[in-house]
XYZ file of C-alpha atoms in Angstrom:
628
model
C 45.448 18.513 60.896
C 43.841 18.810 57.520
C 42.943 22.052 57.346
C 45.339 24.441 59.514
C 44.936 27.760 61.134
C 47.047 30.892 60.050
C 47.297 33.716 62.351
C 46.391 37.505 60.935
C 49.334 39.120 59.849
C 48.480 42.492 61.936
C 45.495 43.042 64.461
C 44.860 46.710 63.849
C 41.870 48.792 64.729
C 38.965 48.829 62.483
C 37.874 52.638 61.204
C 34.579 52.713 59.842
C 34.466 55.673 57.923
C 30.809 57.400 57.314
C 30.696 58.012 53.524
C 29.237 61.581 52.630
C 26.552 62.720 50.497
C 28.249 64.153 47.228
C 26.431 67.309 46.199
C 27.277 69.017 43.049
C 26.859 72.920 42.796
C 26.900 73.955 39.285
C 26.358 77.675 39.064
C 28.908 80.451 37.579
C 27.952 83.073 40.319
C 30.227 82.210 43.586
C 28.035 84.098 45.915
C 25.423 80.754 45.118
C 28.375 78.343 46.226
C 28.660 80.539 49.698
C 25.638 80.706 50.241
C 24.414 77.035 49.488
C 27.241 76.029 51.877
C 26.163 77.925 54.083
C 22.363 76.902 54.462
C 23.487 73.244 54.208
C 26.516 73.633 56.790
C 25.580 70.688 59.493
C 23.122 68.952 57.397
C 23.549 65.357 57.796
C 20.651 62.466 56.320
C 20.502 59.022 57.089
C 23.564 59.231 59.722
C 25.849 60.554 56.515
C 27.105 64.107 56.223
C 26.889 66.424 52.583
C 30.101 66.928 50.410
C 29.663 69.596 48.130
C 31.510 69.666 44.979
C 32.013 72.867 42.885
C 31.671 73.815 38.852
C 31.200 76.774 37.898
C 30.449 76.084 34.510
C 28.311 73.484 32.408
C 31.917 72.155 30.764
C 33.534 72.052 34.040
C 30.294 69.737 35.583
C 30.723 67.740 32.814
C 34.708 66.706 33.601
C 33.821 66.264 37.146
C 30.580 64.020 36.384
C 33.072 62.030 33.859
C 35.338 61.220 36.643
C 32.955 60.846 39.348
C 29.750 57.885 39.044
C 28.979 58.843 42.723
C 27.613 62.623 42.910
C 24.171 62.093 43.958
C 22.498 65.172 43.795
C 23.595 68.230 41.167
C 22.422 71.844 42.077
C 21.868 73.151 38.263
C 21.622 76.783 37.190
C 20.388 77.140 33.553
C 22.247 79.951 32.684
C 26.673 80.280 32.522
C 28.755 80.259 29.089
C 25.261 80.233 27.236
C 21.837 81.036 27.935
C 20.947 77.134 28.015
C 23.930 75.562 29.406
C 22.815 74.181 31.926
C 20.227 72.434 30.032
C 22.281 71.167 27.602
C 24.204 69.513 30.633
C 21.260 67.493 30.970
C 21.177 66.170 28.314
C 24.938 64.916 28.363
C 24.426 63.941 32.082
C 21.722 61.243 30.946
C 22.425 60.399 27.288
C 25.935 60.943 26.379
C 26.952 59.711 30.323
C 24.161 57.776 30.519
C 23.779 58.349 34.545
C 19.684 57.740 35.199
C 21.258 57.942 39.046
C 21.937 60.903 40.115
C 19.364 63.592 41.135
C 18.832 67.124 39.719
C 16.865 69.706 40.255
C 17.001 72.830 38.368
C 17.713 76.258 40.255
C 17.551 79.771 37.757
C 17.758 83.204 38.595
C 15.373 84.090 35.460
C 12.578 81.800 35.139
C 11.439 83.271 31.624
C 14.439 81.679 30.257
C 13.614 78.473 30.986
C 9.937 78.018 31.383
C 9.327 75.635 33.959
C 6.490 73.626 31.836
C 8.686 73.444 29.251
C 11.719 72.106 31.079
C 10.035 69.109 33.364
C 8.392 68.184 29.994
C 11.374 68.035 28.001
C 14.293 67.396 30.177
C 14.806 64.597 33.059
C 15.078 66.638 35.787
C 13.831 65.628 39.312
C 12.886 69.225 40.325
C 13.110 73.138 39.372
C 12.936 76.101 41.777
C 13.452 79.727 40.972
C 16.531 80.806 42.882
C 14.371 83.760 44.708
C 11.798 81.169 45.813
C 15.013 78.766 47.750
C 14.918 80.349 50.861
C 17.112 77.481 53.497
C 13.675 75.716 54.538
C 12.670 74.989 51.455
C 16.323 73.998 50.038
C 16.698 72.031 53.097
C 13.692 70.018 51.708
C 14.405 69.848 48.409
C 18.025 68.346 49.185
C 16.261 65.564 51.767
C 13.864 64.685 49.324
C 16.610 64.111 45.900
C 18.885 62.026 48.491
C 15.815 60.390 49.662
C 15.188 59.393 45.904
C 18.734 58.978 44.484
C 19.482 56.116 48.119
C 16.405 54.292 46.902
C 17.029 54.344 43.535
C 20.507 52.962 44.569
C 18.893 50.114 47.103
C 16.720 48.669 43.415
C 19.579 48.693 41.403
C 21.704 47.138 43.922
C 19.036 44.460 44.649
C 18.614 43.484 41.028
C 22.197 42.785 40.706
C 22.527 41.269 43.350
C 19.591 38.680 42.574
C 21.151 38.656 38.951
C 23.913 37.260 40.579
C 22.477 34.919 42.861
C 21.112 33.422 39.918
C 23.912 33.329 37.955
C 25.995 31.955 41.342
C 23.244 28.972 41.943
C 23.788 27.999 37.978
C 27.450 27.459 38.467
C 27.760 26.153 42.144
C 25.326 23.102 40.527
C 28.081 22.198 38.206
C 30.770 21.624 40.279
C 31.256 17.896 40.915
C 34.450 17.927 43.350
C 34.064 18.807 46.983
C 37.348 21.117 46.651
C 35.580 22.732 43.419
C 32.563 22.797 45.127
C 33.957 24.450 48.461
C 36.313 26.690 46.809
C 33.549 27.784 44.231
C 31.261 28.504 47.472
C 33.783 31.366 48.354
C 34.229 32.706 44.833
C 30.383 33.436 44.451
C 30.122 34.837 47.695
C 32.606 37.333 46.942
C 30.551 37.852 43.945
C 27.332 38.351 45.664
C 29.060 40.563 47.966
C 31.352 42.608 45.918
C 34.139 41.739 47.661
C 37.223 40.015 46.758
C 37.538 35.729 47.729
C 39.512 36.220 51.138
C 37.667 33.372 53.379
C 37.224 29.928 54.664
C 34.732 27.816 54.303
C 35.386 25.420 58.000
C 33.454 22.828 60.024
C 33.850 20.947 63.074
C 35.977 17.786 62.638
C 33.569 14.448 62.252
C 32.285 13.283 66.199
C 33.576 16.833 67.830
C 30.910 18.170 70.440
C 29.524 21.829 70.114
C 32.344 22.808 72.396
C 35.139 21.565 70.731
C 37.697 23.768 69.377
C 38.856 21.503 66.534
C 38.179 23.692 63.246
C 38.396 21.435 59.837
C 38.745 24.080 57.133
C 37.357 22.696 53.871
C 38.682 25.478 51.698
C 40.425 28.573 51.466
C 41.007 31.734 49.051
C 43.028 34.803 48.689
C 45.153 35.874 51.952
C 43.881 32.249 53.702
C 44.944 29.609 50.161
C 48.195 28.962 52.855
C 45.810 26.628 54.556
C 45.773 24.510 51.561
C 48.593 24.736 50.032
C 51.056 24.884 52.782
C 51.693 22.414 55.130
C 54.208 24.650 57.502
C 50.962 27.461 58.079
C 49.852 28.606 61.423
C 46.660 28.424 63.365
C 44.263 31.554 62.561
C 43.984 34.584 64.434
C 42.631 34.631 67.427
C 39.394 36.862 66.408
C 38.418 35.151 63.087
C 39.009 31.545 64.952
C 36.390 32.954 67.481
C 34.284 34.099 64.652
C 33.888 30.436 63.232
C 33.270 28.817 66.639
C 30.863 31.258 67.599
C 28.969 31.006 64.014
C 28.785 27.322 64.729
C 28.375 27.539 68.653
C 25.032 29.839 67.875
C 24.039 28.125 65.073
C 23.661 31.387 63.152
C 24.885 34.026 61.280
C 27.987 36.861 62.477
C 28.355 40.319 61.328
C 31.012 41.792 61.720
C 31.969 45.735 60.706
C 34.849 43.750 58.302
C 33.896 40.324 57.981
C 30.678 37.677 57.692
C 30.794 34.632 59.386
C 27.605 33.208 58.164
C 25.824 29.981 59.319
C 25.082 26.668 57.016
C 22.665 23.675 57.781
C 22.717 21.162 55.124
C 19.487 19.202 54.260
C 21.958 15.859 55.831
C 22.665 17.910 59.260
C 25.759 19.513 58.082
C 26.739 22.535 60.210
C 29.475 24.906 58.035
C 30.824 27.865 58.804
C 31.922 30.085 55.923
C 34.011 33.151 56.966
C 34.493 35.882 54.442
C 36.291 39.151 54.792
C 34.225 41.740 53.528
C 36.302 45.478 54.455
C 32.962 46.975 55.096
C 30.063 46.264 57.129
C 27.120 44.405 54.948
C 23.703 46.282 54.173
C 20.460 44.602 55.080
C 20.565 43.613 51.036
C 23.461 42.341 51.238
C 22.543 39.761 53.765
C 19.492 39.081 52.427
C 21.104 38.203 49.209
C 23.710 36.542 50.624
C 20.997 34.063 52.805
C 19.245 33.048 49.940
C 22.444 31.897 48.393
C 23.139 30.087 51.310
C 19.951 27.671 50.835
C 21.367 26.963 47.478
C 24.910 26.097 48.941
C 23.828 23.984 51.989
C 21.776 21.657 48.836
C 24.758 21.412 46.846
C 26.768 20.776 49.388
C 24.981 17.551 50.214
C 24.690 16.794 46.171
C 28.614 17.058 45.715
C 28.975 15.163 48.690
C 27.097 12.386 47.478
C 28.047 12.214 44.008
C 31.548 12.215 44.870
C 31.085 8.979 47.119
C 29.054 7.463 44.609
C 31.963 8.246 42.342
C 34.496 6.623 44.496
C 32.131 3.786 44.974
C 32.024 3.092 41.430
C 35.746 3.504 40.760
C 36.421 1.196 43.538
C 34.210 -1.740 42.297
C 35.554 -1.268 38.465
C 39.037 -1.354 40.565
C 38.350 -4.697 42.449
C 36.658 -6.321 38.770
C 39.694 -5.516 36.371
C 42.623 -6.762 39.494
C 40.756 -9.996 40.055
C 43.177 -12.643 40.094
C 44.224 -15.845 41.892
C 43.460 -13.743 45.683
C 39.645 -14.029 44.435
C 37.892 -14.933 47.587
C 39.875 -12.235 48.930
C 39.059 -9.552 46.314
C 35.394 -11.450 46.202
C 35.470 -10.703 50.068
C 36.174 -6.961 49.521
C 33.729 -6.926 46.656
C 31.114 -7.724 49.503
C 32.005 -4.937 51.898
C 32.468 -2.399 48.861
C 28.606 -3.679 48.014
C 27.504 -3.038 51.777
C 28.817 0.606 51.851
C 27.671 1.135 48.591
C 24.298 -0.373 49.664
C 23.954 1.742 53.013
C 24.872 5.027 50.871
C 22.072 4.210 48.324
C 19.526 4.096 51.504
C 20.355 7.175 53.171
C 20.789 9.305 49.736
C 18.617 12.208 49.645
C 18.188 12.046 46.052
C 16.681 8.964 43.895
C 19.112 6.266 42.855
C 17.934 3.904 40.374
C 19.462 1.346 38.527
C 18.584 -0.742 35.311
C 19.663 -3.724 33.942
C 21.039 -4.191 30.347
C 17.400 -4.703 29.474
C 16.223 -1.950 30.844
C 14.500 -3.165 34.194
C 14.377 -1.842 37.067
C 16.788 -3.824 39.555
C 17.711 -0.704 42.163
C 14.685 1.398 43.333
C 16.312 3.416 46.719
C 13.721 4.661 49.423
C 14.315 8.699 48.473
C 13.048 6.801 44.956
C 9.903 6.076 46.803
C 9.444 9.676 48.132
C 10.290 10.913 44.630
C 8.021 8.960 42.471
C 5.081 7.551 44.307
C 5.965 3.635 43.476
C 6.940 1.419 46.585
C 10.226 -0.516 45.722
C 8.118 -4.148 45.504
C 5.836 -2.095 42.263
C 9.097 -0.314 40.499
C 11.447 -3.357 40.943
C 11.317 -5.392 38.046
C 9.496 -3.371 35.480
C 10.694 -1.031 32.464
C 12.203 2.086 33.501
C 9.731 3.717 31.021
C 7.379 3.446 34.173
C 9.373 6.551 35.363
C 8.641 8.277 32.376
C 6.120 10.090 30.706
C 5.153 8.455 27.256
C 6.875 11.541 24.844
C 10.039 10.569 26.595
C 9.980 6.742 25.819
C 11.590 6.969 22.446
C 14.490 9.472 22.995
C 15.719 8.075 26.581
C 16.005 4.926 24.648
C 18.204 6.706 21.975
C 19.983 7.959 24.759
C 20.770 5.463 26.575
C 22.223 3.583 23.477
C 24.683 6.494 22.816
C 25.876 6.397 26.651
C 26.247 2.512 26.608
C 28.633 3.142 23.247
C 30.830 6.038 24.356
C 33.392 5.816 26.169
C 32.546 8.040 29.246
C 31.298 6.199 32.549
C 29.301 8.908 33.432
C 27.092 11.769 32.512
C 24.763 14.638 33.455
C 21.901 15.028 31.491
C 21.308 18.848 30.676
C 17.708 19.990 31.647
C 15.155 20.561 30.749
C 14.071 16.359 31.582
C 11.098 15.273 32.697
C 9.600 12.087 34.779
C 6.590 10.818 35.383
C 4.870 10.083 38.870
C 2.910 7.271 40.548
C -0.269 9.697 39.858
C 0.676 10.822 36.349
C 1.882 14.229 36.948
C 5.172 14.947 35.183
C 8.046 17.294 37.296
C 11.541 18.316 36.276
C 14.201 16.449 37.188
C 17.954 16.833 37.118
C 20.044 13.929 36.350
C 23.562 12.169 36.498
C 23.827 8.462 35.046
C 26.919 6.260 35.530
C 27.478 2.662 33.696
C 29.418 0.002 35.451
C 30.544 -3.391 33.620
C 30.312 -6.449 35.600
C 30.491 -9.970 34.901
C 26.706 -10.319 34.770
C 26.379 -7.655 32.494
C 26.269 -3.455 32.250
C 24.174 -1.549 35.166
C 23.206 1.612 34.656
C 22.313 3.980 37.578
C 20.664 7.358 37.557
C 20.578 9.647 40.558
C 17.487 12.145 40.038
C 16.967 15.200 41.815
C 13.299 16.815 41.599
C 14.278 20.489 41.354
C 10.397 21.292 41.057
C 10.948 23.963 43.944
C 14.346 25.208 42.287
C 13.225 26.057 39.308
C 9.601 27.699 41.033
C 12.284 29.789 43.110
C 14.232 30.590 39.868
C 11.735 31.734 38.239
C 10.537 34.528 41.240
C 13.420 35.761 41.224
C 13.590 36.928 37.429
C 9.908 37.766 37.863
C 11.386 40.222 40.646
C 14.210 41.580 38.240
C 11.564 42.172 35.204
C 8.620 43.668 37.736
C 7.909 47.494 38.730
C 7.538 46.668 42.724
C 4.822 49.079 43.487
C 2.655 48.342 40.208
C 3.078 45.061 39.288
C 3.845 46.302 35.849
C 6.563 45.729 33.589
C 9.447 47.718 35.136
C 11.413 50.088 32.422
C 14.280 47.400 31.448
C 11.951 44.460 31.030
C 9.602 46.437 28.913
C 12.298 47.899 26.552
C 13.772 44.093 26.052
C 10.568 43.285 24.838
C 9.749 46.351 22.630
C 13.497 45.717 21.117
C 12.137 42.478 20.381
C 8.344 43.296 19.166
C 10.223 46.069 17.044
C 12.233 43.863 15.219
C 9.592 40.826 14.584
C 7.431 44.095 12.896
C 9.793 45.141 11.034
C 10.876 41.910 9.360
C 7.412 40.593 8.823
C 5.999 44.161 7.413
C 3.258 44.002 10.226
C 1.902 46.907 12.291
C 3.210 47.878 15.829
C 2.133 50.994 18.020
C 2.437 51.938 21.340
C 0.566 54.442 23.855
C 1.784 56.220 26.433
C -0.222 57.382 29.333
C 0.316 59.958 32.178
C -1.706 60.521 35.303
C -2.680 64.096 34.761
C -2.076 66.405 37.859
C -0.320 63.698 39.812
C 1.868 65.544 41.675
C -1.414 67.350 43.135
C -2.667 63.964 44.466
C 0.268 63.618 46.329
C 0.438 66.829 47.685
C -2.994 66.434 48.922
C -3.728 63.070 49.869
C -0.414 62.226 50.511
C 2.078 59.603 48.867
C 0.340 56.501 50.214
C -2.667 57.708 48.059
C -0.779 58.301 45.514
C 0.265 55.248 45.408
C -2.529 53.290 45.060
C -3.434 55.578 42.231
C -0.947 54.336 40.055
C -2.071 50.264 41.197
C -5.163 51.399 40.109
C -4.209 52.865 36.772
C -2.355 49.590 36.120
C -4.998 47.404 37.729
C -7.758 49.072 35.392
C -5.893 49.254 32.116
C -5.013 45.751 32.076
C -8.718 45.237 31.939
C -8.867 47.366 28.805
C -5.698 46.291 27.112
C -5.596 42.728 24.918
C -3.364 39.147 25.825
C -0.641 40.269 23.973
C -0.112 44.029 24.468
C 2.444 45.031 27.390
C 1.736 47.721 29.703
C 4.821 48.844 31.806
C 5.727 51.689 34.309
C 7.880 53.891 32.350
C 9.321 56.131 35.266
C 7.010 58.148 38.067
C 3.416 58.415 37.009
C 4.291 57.688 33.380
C 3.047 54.798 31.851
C 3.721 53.303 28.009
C 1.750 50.498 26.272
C 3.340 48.148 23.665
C 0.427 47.384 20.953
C 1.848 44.626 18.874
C 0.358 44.190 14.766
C -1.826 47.422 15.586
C -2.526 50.332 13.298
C -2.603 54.054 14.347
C -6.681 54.112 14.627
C -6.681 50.605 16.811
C -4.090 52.233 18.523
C -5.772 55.664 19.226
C -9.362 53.304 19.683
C -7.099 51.389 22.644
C -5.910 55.097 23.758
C -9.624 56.614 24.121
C -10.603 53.474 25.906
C -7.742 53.593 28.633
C -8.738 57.237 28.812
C -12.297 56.361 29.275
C -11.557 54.370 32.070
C -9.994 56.240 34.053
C -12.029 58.889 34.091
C -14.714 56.589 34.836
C -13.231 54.757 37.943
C -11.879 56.387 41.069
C -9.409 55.255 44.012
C -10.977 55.407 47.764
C -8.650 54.599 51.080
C -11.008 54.784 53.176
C -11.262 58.620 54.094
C -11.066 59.807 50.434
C -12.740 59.108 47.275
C -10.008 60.563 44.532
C -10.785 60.526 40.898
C -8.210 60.768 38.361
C -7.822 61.188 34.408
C -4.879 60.416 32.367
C -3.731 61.995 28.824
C -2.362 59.530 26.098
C -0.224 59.936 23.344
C -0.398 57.302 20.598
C 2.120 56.471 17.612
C 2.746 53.460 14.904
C 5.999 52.512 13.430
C 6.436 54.381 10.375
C 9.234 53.212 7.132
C 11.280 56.040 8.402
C 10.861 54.761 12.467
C 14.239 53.622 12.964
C 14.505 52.105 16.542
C 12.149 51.293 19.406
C 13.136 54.013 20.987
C 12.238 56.689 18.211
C 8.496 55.179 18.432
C 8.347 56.111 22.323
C 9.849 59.615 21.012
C 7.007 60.045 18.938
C 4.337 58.675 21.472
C 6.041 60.928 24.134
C 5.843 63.953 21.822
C 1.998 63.212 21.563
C 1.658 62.535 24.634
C 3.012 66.105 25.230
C 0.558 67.465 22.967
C -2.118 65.947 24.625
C -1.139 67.841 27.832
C -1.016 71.105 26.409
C -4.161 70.874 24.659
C -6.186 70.476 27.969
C -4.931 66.975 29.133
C -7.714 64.028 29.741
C -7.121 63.594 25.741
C -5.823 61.020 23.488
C -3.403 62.567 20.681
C -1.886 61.099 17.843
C 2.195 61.370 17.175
C-alpha cells in the first residue's frame, strides 16, 4: 500500500529520568560546602531533587558557569582571592556571560564589606543574607523561592520562543504548494516547535475506511521513518506507535506519550490526520499548547495545498487535452467535457473563492465560497468588471498587473500580501491570492483563488503583541522596549533632536509584599502602569524594566520636560492609592531622569545615567525626582 509500516528496531523500556536542580556553592571556606549540603540533604521542589556544584573560588565559578548554561541558583560569598570577588563574579555572570537566568543571592560572613544597600543597588543579585543570619529555615526558603523564580523565568522564555516559532512555522507551512512539501514540511516545524529532531509520520485512514479500520495511509515520513517513502521493501510499524495512530484517530484527539506525541488533526473539509512525532521526553503543558495552536494552522493548509494542487492538475490536464487535439476530436472534445465537470464540482465545494475573468476583464466564474467571501450573489458579480471586487486605490495597479502576468511566461502566480478587496458593503479585508492563466480557443481565462486571512493575520498579530508585552503590566516587556529605544536613539541622533528617558521605582516595594502579600503587590505595579500612562504623552513608551522597576522613553524631550514628566509621574502616585478590598495601600515612587548628551554613546549608557539618578533619588529620601 502507499504508505507502509516499519516495525521499531528495538522495544526497550522507557526511563524517565527526573532532572535535578543545579545549585552552585561558591565559597572558599569548605566547612560552608558541608554544611550547605547538609541543611539541603533531601530537599526536593517541584518533584526534582538539588545538585550542588562546588567552586571554591570566583575564577573557578567562572569556568564552571562557562561550561554549564543550566546552574540555576549560585550560593555567592563576597569574599575569596580578593575582598570583592565575588562581586566581580557578578558582573561577568551577567555581562561578560550574559546569563539574566540563573538566580543569586549573595551570602558574606562580613557584612561591612559589602554593604547590603550598596550591593542590591548596584549589582543584579536576586537576594543577600549575612551568613550568621542563614540558619536551615531560612536557607531552606531562600533556595525555594530563587528556584521558584529562575523555573518561571525559564517557562517565559520558553513560551516566547516557542510562539516565535510558531510564527515563523505558520509563514513557511503557507508556502508550500505540493502535498509531499506540504506534509513533509508539517513534520519539520513540529520538530521545530518542539525541539526535537523530524522522526515522525504524518498518517490517515485510507479514503472510505470506517473508524475501525486498521488501514493506516502514511502521507509522509522523516528521519528513522523516510523508509516508508523511499523504500518499497519496508515493514509495517511497530506494534505501539501503529496503536498510537489508530487510537489518535479512534478518539479523535490528542496522545501523550512519555517519548512520543500522537496529536489529533481536523481539517476545515473533515480531514482526520494523525501526525506521530517522537519526542525522547515527555512534553510540558507549553509545549502542547504551542504545539495545538500550530495545529489550527496545519489542518488550514492542509485543505489549501490540497486544493491548489487539484486545481493545478486540473489546469495542466485541460492545457494537455487543447495542445493534443487532433483528428480523435470528439473523443478528446468528450474528455474535455468530463475534465470541465470535475473541474466544475471542485470549484463548488472549494473553501476558498475562485473567480475567473475573461480577456476583458469580466467576471465569467463567481464560485459559491465567492458568495460567502464577498457579499455579491453569483447572478450580481457575473458579468461585470472584476474591479467590483476591488477597492478603487487598487483599480489601476491590478490592471498593471494583470498585463505583466498575461505577458510572462509563467501560468501561475501568488500574489505577495499585503492585497486588499473590497466587499458587497464597502469594507476592504486582506486577502491572499494565487492566479493561474489558461489559453483556450475562445480566448485567455484568468482565475484567482482568494483566501480572506482577516482572522490570520488578527491571530498573528496577538501573538507578537504577547512576545513584546510584560504579562502582569501590560507594559512594554524589557526586549520590546530596548528595540525601540535602539531605534528612538538612533532617529535622535541623526536628526540632532532631543531624547530622554525616566526611570521610576516603587519605593519600599518589597515592604508591600511582605505585608499585604504578593497578590497586592501586584496590582500595585498595574496601577503604577495604569496611572502613568495617564500622565505620559502618545508617543513616549513606558515599559517594565525588571521587578518593580520601571523606565520611560521620552522621545524629542529636553532634560527640564523630562524632569517636568518625572515630577508629574511622581505626583501621581503619591496622589492615588491601590485598594483590594480589605486594604487601602498607598505608594510613592522615586525617578531618575537623563537626556542624551554629544558624549551619550548608546541607548544603553542613557538608562546608565537615568539609573544612576534614579539611585540618587533613593538615597536622598526617595519620593523624589533627580536629574542624571
Amino acid at each position: 500500500m502507499a504508505g507502509k509500516l516499519i516495525f521499531a528496531k528495538k522495544n526497550t523500556a522507557e526511563v524517565i529520568i527526573t532532572r535535578p536542580w543545579p545549585i552552585l556553592i561558591v565559597d572558599d571556606e569548605i566547612e560552608v560546602h558541608s554544611v550547605t549540603r547538609l541543611a539541603l540533604g533531601g530537599v526536593t521542589f517541584k518533584g526534582r531533587p538539588l545538585e550542588f556544584v562546588d567552586a571554591h573560588s570566583a575564577a573557578e565559578a567562572r569556568q564552571i558557569l562557562a561550561e554549564r548554561s543550566d546552574i540555576a541558583l549560585i550560593l555567592l560569598d563576597v569574599v575569596m582571592e580578593t575582598d570583592d570577588a565575588g562581586l566581580r563574579l557578578i558582573q561577568t555572570i551577567r555581562e561578560e556571560l550574559s546569563n539574566r537566568r540563573v538566580r543569586i543571592v549573595l551570602r558574606t560572613g562580613q557584612p561591612g564589606q559589602a554593604p547590603e544597600h550598596n550591593v542590591i543597588i548596584n549589582y543584579d543579585i536576586n537576594d543577600y543574607k549575612a551568613k550568621t543570619e542563614l540558619t536551615q529555615e531560612k536557607l531552606f526558603t531562600t533556595v525555594i523561592a530563587a528556584l521558584r523564580s529562575y523555573d518561571d523565568i525559564v517557562a517565559l522564555d520558553l513560551s516566547r520562543r516557542g510562539l516565535e516559532r510558531i510564527i515563523d512555522a505558520a509563514s513557511s507551512l503557507f508556502q508550500k504548494r505540493s502535498m509531499r512539501m506540504f506534509a513533509s514540511g508539517v513534520l519539520t516545524q513540529v520538530g521545530a516547535v518542539l525541539g526535537c529532531g523530524e522522526d515522525g509520520i504524518l498518517a490517515m485512514r485510507r479514503e472510505g475506511a470506517s473508524d475501525d479500520d486498521e488501514q493506516i495511509l502514511v502521507m509522509a515520513a522523516a528521519g528513522q521513518f523516510l523508509d516508508l517513502m523511499e523504500d518499497t521493501q519496508a515493514q509495517p510499524l511497530a506494534p505501539a506507535i501503529l496503536a498510537a495512530v489508530r487510537a489518535t484517530l479512534g478518539d479523535r484527539r490528542h496522545h501523550y506519550g512519555p517519548d512520543y506525541s500522537c496529536l489529533y488533526l481536523l481539517t476545515p473539509n473533515q480531514r482526520e490526520l494523525a501526525i506521530y512525532v517522537r519526542t525522547n521526553r515527555p512534553l510540558t503543558e507549553i509545549d502542547r499548547r504551542l504545539v495545538e495552536v500550530l495545529g489550527t494552522n496545519i489542518s488550514i493548509g492542509l485543505d489549501n495545498v490540497n486544493m491548489y494542487e487539484s486545481l493545478a492538475d486540473m489546469n495542466r490536464n485541460l492545457e494537455a487535452q487543447v495542445r493534443q487535439r487532433t483528428a480523435e476530436l470528439d473523443a478528446k472534445r468528450e474528455e474535455a467535457e468530463a475534465a470541465t465537470q470535475r473541474f466544475k464540482g471542485i470549484i463548488e465545494l472549494a473553501g476558498d473563492a475562485v473567480v475567473s475573468i475573461d480577456a476583458d476583464h469580466r467576471i465569467i466564474l463567481f464560485n459559491p465560497a465567492g458568495e460567502r467571501v464577498f457579499g455579491y450573489s453569483a447572478a450580481q458579480a457575473l458579468g461585470q468588471p472584476v474591479a467590483l471586487l476591488l477597492p478603487p486605490s487598487a483599480h489601476a495597479t491590478h490592471a498593471d498587473m494583470i498585463a505583466r502576468f498575461v505577458a510572462d511566461t509563467a501560468a501561475t502566480r501568488h500574489i505577495p500580501s499585503p492585497v486588499h478587496a473590497r466587499r458587497a458593503n464597502g469594507q476592504e479585508f486582506p486577502i491572499e491570492i494565487s492566479i493561474s492563466k489558461l489559453k483556450l480557443p475562445e480566448g485567455l481565462i484568468l482565475t484567482a483563488v482568494i483566501r480572506d486571512i482577516t482572522d490570520r493575520l488578527a491571530f498573528e498579530e496577538r501573538l507578537r503583541h504577547l512576545a513584546a508585552t510584560d504579562p502582569l503590566t501590560g507594559a512594554a516587556n524589557r526586549r520590546s522596549f530596548m528595540e525601540t529605544g535602539i531605534r528612538e536613539f538612533s532617529n535622535a541622533r541623526r536628526h540632532g533632536r532631543p531624547l530622554s528617558v525616566a526611570m521610576l521605582d516603587a519605593d519600599h516595594f518589597k515592604l508591600v509584599n511582605d505585608r499585604y502579600g504578593h497578590a497586592v503587590g501586584d496590582e500595585v505595579l498595574r496601577h503604577l502602569v495604569a496611572r502613568g500612562r495617564t500622565v505620559l504623552r502618545t508617543g513616549d513608551l513606558l515599559g517594565r524594566y525588571g521587578g518593580e522597576e520601571f523606565v520611560v522613553l521620552l522621545p524629542n524631550t529636553p532634560l527640564d520636560e523630562a524632569a517636568h514628566v518625572g515630577e508629574r509621574l511622581r505626583a501621581e502616585m503619591e496622589a492615588t492609592f491601590v485598594n483590594d478590598g480589605e486594604h487601602t495601600v498607598r505608594f510613592t515612587v522615586s525617578v531618575g531622569v537623563a537626556t542624551m548628551i554629544p558624549e551619550t554613546e548608546s541607548i544603553e549608557r542613557l538608562l546608565a545615567d537615568a539609573d544612576k539618578a534614579l539611585y540618587a533619588a533613593k538615597t536622598n529620601g526617595r519620593n523624589r525626582v533627580e536629574r542624571g
